[in-house]
């Protein structure tokens, strides 16, 4: 599966590598075998597991459970090494840039795709799939792509 297909599936289902809201820390550890950094808040009520450009957010209870997550694609424009490391361990090759048109074309092929609501946020357009609780932020400035994202490039894909 290409990274674009993987992201389209994430937008449609709210699950990335089978992990979604309510998944346990153990579920994440079974599905994602990559180096990470855990950051626990001062009160011990929440945690962020950072894989470089993919993050999961957890809330505490009887065990840590996923409360959200994100694919921070904008980080790949300046840190190609993050995508290379991910490819080596997870076998998925994420692009340095991903155009919204490309992701939308892949998303549109899915028979189970939820409706998308478009919210204009000035420098970004948010495409929100309420059913899956996933939002795609797309760069809406007038800049052309160079070493950084340009108009129409996906900034991030967030669950929560």
PDB file of C-alpha atoms in Angstrom:
ATOM      1  CA  UNK A   1       0.000   0.000   0.000  1.00  0.00           C
ATOM      2  CA  UNK A   2       1.350   3.438  -0.860  1.00  0.00           C
ATOM      3  CA  UNK A   3       1.592   6.158   1.784  1.00  0.00           C
ATOM      4  CA  UNK A   4      -1.122   8.053  -0.083  1.00  0.00           C
ATOM      5  CA  UNK A   5      -3.410   5.012   0.134  1.00  0.00           C
ATOM      6  CA  UNK A   6      -2.538   4.623   3.826  1.00  0.00           C
ATOM      7  CA  UNK A   7      -3.417   8.263   4.529  1.00  0.00           C
ATOM      8  CA  UNK A   8      -6.664   8.012   2.531  1.00  0.00           C
ATOM      9  CA  UNK A   9      -7.593   4.944   4.599  1.00  0.00           C
ATOM     10  CA  UNK A  10      -6.779   6.908   7.781  1.00  0.00           C
ATOM     11  CA  UNK A  11      -9.069   9.763   6.692  1.00  0.00           C
ATOM     12  CA  UNK A  12     -11.859   7.316   5.826  1.00  0.00           C
ATOM     13  CA  UNK A  13     -11.665   5.115   8.928  1.00  0.00           C
ATOM     14  CA  UNK A  14      -9.907   7.063  11.683  1.00  0.00           C
ATOM     15  CA  UNK A  15      -7.373   4.228  12.012  1.00  0.00           C
ATOM     16  CA  UNK A  16      -3.675   4.325  11.182  1.00  0.00           C
ATOM     17  CA  UNK A  17      -1.985   0.915  11.109  1.00  0.00           C
ATOM     18  CA  UNK A  18      -5.118  -0.369  12.849  1.00  0.00           C
ATOM     19  CA  UNK A  19      -4.714   2.150  15.684  1.00  0.00           C
ATOM     20  CA  UNK A  20      -7.484   4.622  16.489  1.00  0.00           C
ATOM     21  CA  UNK A  21      -9.258   6.333  19.347  1.00  0.00           C
ATOM     22  CA  UNK A  22      -9.600   3.868  22.216  1.00  0.00           C
ATOM     23  CA  UNK A  23      -6.650   1.693  21.182  1.00  0.00           C
ATOM     24  CA  UNK A  24      -4.313   0.885  24.050  1.00  0.00           C
ATOM     25  CA  UNK A  25      -0.623   1.639  24.337  1.00  0.00           C
ATOM     26  CA  UNK A  26      -0.050  -2.100  23.885  1.00  0.00           C
ATOM     27  CA  UNK A  27      -1.982  -2.016  20.593  1.00  0.00           C
ATOM     28  CA  UNK A  28       0.237   0.798  19.340  1.00  0.00           C
ATOM     29  CA  UNK A  29       3.394  -1.040  20.379  1.00  0.00           C
ATOM     30  CA  UNK A  30       2.253  -4.185  18.514  1.00  0.00           C
ATOM     31  CA  UNK A  31       1.437  -2.315  15.308  1.00  0.00           C
ATOM     32  CA  UNK A  32       4.235   0.259  15.118  1.00  0.00           C
ATOM     33  CA  UNK A  33       7.801  -0.907  15.479  1.00  0.00           C
ATOM     34  CA  UNK A  34       9.813   2.303  15.278  1.00  0.00           C
ATOM     35  CA  UNK A  35      11.896   4.470  17.591  1.00  0.00           C
ATOM     36  CA  UNK A  36       9.861   6.990  19.563  1.00  0.00           C
ATOM     37  CA  UNK A  37       9.933   9.540  22.361  1.00  0.00           C
ATOM     38  CA  UNK A  38       7.220   9.575  25.053  1.00  0.00           C
ATOM     39  CA  UNK A  39       6.346  12.911  26.632  1.00  0.00           C
ATOM     40  CA  UNK A  40       4.104  12.675  29.717  1.00  0.00           C
ATOM     41  CA  UNK A  41       2.457  15.836  31.056  1.00  0.00           C
ATOM     42  CA  UNK A  42       3.380  17.045  34.545  1.00  0.00           C
ATOM     43  CA  UNK A  43       0.202  15.625  36.094  1.00  0.00           C
ATOM     44  CA  UNK A  44       0.591  12.229  34.430  1.00  0.00           C
ATOM     45  CA  UNK A  45      -2.853  12.538  32.804  1.00  0.00           C
ATOM     46  CA  UNK A  46      -1.773  12.598  29.179  1.00  0.00           C
ATOM     47  CA  UNK A  47       1.084  11.446  27.010  1.00  0.00           C
ATOM     48  CA  UNK A  48       2.327  12.076  23.491  1.00  0.00           C
ATOM     49  CA  UNK A  49       4.249   9.357  21.664  1.00  0.00           C
ATOM     50  CA  UNK A  50       6.328  10.996  18.939  1.00  0.00           C
ATOM     51  CA  UNK A  51       7.732   8.898  16.086  1.00  0.00           C
ATOM     52  CA  UNK A  52       9.198  11.919  14.268  1.00  0.00           C
ATOM     53  CA  UNK A  53       6.372  12.896  11.938  1.00  0.00           C
ATOM     54  CA  UNK A  54       3.681  10.569  13.298  1.00  0.00           C
ATOM     55  CA  UNK A  55       2.316  11.117  16.798  1.00  0.00           C
ATOM     56  CA  UNK A  56      -0.286   9.492  19.000  1.00  0.00           C
ATOM     57  CA  UNK A  57      -1.880  11.174  22.017  1.00  0.00           C
ATOM     58  CA  UNK A  58      -2.960   9.160  25.042  1.00  0.00           C
ATOM     59  CA  UNK A  59      -5.099   9.747  28.086  1.00  0.00           C
ATOM     60  CA  UNK A  60      -4.580   7.844  31.294  1.00  0.00           C
ATOM     61  CA  UNK A  61      -7.062   5.666  33.089  1.00  0.00           C
ATOM     62  CA  UNK A  62      -6.692   2.028  33.949  1.00  0.00           C
ATOM     63  CA  UNK A  63      -4.290   2.007  31.005  1.00  0.00           C
ATOM     64  CA  UNK A  64      -3.085   4.499  28.419  1.00  0.00           C
ATOM     65  CA  UNK A  65      -5.597   4.796  25.563  1.00  0.00           C
ATOM     66  CA  UNK A  66      -5.352   6.712  22.306  1.00  0.00           C
ATOM     67  CA  UNK A  67      -7.248   9.987  22.365  1.00  0.00           C
ATOM     68  CA  UNK A  68      -5.889  11.320  19.050  1.00  0.00           C
ATOM     69  CA  UNK A  69      -2.974  11.412  16.708  1.00  0.00           C
ATOM     70  CA  UNK A  70      -1.439  13.109  13.696  1.00  0.00           C
ATOM     71  CA  UNK A  71       0.688  12.645  10.628  1.00  0.00           C
ATOM     72  CA  UNK A  72       2.743  15.865  10.505  1.00  0.00           C
ATOM     73  CA  UNK A  73       3.601  15.768   6.789  1.00  0.00           C
ATOM     74  CA  UNK A  74       5.050  19.295   6.835  1.00  0.00           C
ATOM     75  CA  UNK A  75       8.011  17.955   8.831  1.00  0.00           C
ATOM     76  CA  UNK A  76       9.072  15.823   5.864  1.00  0.00           C
ATOM     77  CA  UNK A  77       9.733  18.857   3.641  1.00  0.00           C
ATOM     78  CA  UNK A  78      12.788  19.729   5.731  1.00  0.00           C
ATOM     79  CA  UNK A  79      13.542  16.355   7.363  1.00  0.00           C
ATOM     80  CA  UNK A  80      13.665  13.689   4.672  1.00  0.00           C
ATOM     81  CA  UNK A  81      15.582  11.486   7.135  1.00  0.00           C
ATOM     82  CA  UNK A  82      12.352  10.968   9.104  1.00  0.00           C
ATOM     83  CA  UNK A  83      10.676   9.384   6.080  1.00  0.00           C
ATOM     84  CA  UNK A  84      13.749   7.253   5.328  1.00  0.00           C
ATOM     85  CA  UNK A  85      13.861   5.912   8.879  1.00  0.00           C
ATOM     86  CA  UNK A  86      10.119   5.144   8.739  1.00  0.00           C
ATOM     87  CA  UNK A  87      10.523   3.339   5.411  1.00  0.00           C
ATOM     88  CA  UNK A  88      13.297   1.184   6.857  1.00  0.00           C
ATOM     89  CA  UNK A  89      11.198  -0.061   9.788  1.00  0.00           C
ATOM     90  CA  UNK A  90       7.577   0.193   8.626  1.00  0.00           C
ATOM     91  CA  UNK A  91       8.109  -0.319   4.862  1.00  0.00           C
ATOM     92  CA  UNK A  92       5.942   2.674   3.883  1.00  0.00           C
ATOM     93  CA  UNK A  93       7.545   5.445   1.884  1.00  0.00           C
ATOM     94  CA  UNK A  94       6.076   8.840   2.673  1.00  0.00           C
ATOM     95  CA  UNK A  95       6.635  11.634   0.150  1.00  0.00           C
ATOM     96  CA  UNK A  96       8.432  14.872   0.947  1.00  0.00           C
ATOM     97  CA  UNK A  97       5.295  16.693  -0.232  1.00  0.00           C
ATOM     98  CA  UNK A  98       1.753  15.462  -0.745  1.00  0.00           C
ATOM     99  CA  UNK A  99      -0.655  17.502  -2.855  1.00  0.00           C
ATOM    100  CA  UNK A 100      -4.251  17.583  -1.610  1.00  0.00           C
ATOM    101  CA  UNK A 101      -5.441  16.760  -5.139  1.00  0.00           C
ATOM    102  CA  UNK A 102      -3.429  13.508  -5.041  1.00  0.00           C
ATOM    103  CA  UNK A 103      -4.779  12.530  -1.608  1.00  0.00           C
ATOM    104  CA  UNK A 104      -8.340  13.467  -2.582  1.00  0.00           C
ATOM    105  CA  UNK A 105      -8.119  11.328  -5.739  1.00  0.00           C
ATOM    106  CA  UNK A 106      -7.068   8.319  -3.641  1.00  0.00           C
ATOM    107  CA  UNK A 107      -9.681   9.076  -0.946  1.00  0.00           C
ATOM    108  CA  UNK A 108     -12.401   9.324  -3.635  1.00  0.00           C
ATOM    109  CA  UNK A 109     -11.708   5.720  -4.725  1.00  0.00           C
ATOM    110  CA  UNK A 110     -12.806   4.409  -1.313  1.00  0.00           C
ATOM    111  CA  UNK A 111     -16.413   3.134  -1.287  1.00  0.00           C
ATOM    112  CA  UNK A 112     -16.562   3.662   2.509  1.00  0.00           C
ATOM    113  CA  UNK A 113     -15.435   7.290   2.439  1.00  0.00           C
ATOM    114  CA  UNK A 114     -17.253   9.711   4.720  1.00  0.00           C
ATOM    115  CA  UNK A 115     -18.363  13.158   3.623  1.00  0.00           C
ATOM    116  CA  UNK A 116     -15.846  15.978   4.004  1.00  0.00           C
ATOM    117  CA  UNK A 117     -16.719  19.379   5.395  1.00  0.00           C
ATOM    118  CA  UNK A 118     -14.484  22.227   4.198  1.00  0.00           C
ATOM    119  CA  UNK A 119     -13.575  24.915   6.729  1.00  0.00           C
ATOM    120  CA  UNK A 120     -11.638  27.974   5.559  1.00  0.00           C
ATOM    121  CA  UNK A 121      -9.003  28.899   8.130  1.00  0.00           C
ATOM    122  CA  UNK A 122      -7.238  31.584   6.108  1.00  0.00           C
ATOM    123  CA  UNK A 123      -3.763  30.172   5.467  1.00  0.00           C
ATOM    124  CA  UNK A 124      -5.213  26.651   5.655  1.00  0.00           C
ATOM    125  CA  UNK A 125      -8.254  24.795   4.421  1.00  0.00           C
ATOM    126  CA  UNK A 126      -9.461  22.078   6.777  1.00  0.00           C
ATOM    127  CA  UNK A 127     -11.181  19.049   5.251  1.00  0.00           C
ATOM    128  CA  UNK A 128     -13.006  17.418   8.163  1.00  0.00           C
ATOM    129  CA  UNK A 129     -14.457  13.913   8.089  1.00  0.00           C
ATOM    130  CA  UNK A 130     -16.707  14.067  11.173  1.00  0.00           C
ATOM    131  CA  UNK A 131     -17.615  10.385  10.912  1.00  0.00           C
ATOM    132  CA  UNK A 132     -13.982   9.246  11.266  1.00  0.00           C
ATOM    133  CA  UNK A 133     -12.898  12.247  13.392  1.00  0.00           C
ATOM    134  CA  UNK A 134     -10.043  13.020  10.983  1.00  0.00           C
ATOM    135  CA  UNK A 135      -9.068  16.423   9.589  1.00  0.00           C
ATOM    136  CA  UNK A 136      -6.704  17.224   6.752  1.00  0.00           C
ATOM    137  CA  UNK A 137      -5.055  20.647   6.863  1.00  0.00           C
ATOM    138  CA  UNK A 138      -4.068  21.932   3.433  1.00  0.00           C
ATOM    139  CA  UNK A 139      -1.796  24.893   2.795  1.00  0.00           C
ATOM    140  CA  UNK A 140      -3.920  27.716   1.380  1.00  0.00           C
ATOM    141  CA  UNK A 141      -1.334  30.464   1.007  1.00  0.00           C
ATOM    142  CA  UNK A 142      -0.233  31.647  -2.429  1.00  0.00           C
ATOM    143  CA  UNK A 143       3.340  30.408  -2.178  1.00  0.00           C
ATOM    144  CA  UNK A 144       4.841  28.017  -4.696  1.00  0.00           C
ATOM    145  CA  UNK A 145       6.464  24.839  -3.475  1.00  0.00           C
ATOM    146  CA  UNK A 146      10.234  25.095  -3.003  1.00  0.00           C
ATOM    147  CA  UNK A 147      12.130  23.829   0.043  1.00  0.00           C
ATOM    148  CA  UNK A 148       8.853  24.289   1.879  1.00  0.00           C
ATOM    149  CA  UNK A 149       5.232  23.389   1.229  1.00  0.00           C
ATOM    150  CA  UNK A 150       3.330  25.284  -1.401  1.00  0.00           C
ATOM    151  CA  UNK A 151      -0.278  26.093  -2.115  1.00  0.00           C
ATOM    152  CA  UNK A 152      -2.407  22.925  -2.085  1.00  0.00           C
ATOM    153  CA  UNK A 153       0.064  20.748  -0.170  1.00  0.00           C
ATOM    154  CA  UNK A 154      -1.136  18.706   2.824  1.00  0.00           C
ATOM    155  CA  UNK A 155       0.235  20.150   6.083  1.00  0.00           C
ATOM    156  CA  UNK A 156      -1.061  17.464   8.457  1.00  0.00           C
ATOM    157  CA  UNK A 157      -3.693  14.796   8.964  1.00  0.00           C
ATOM    158  CA  UNK A 158      -5.111  14.725  12.493  1.00  0.00           C
ATOM    159  CA  UNK A 159      -7.322  12.383  14.467  1.00  0.00           C
ATOM    160  CA  UNK A 160      -9.339  13.645  17.371  1.00  0.00           C
TER     161      UNK A 160
END
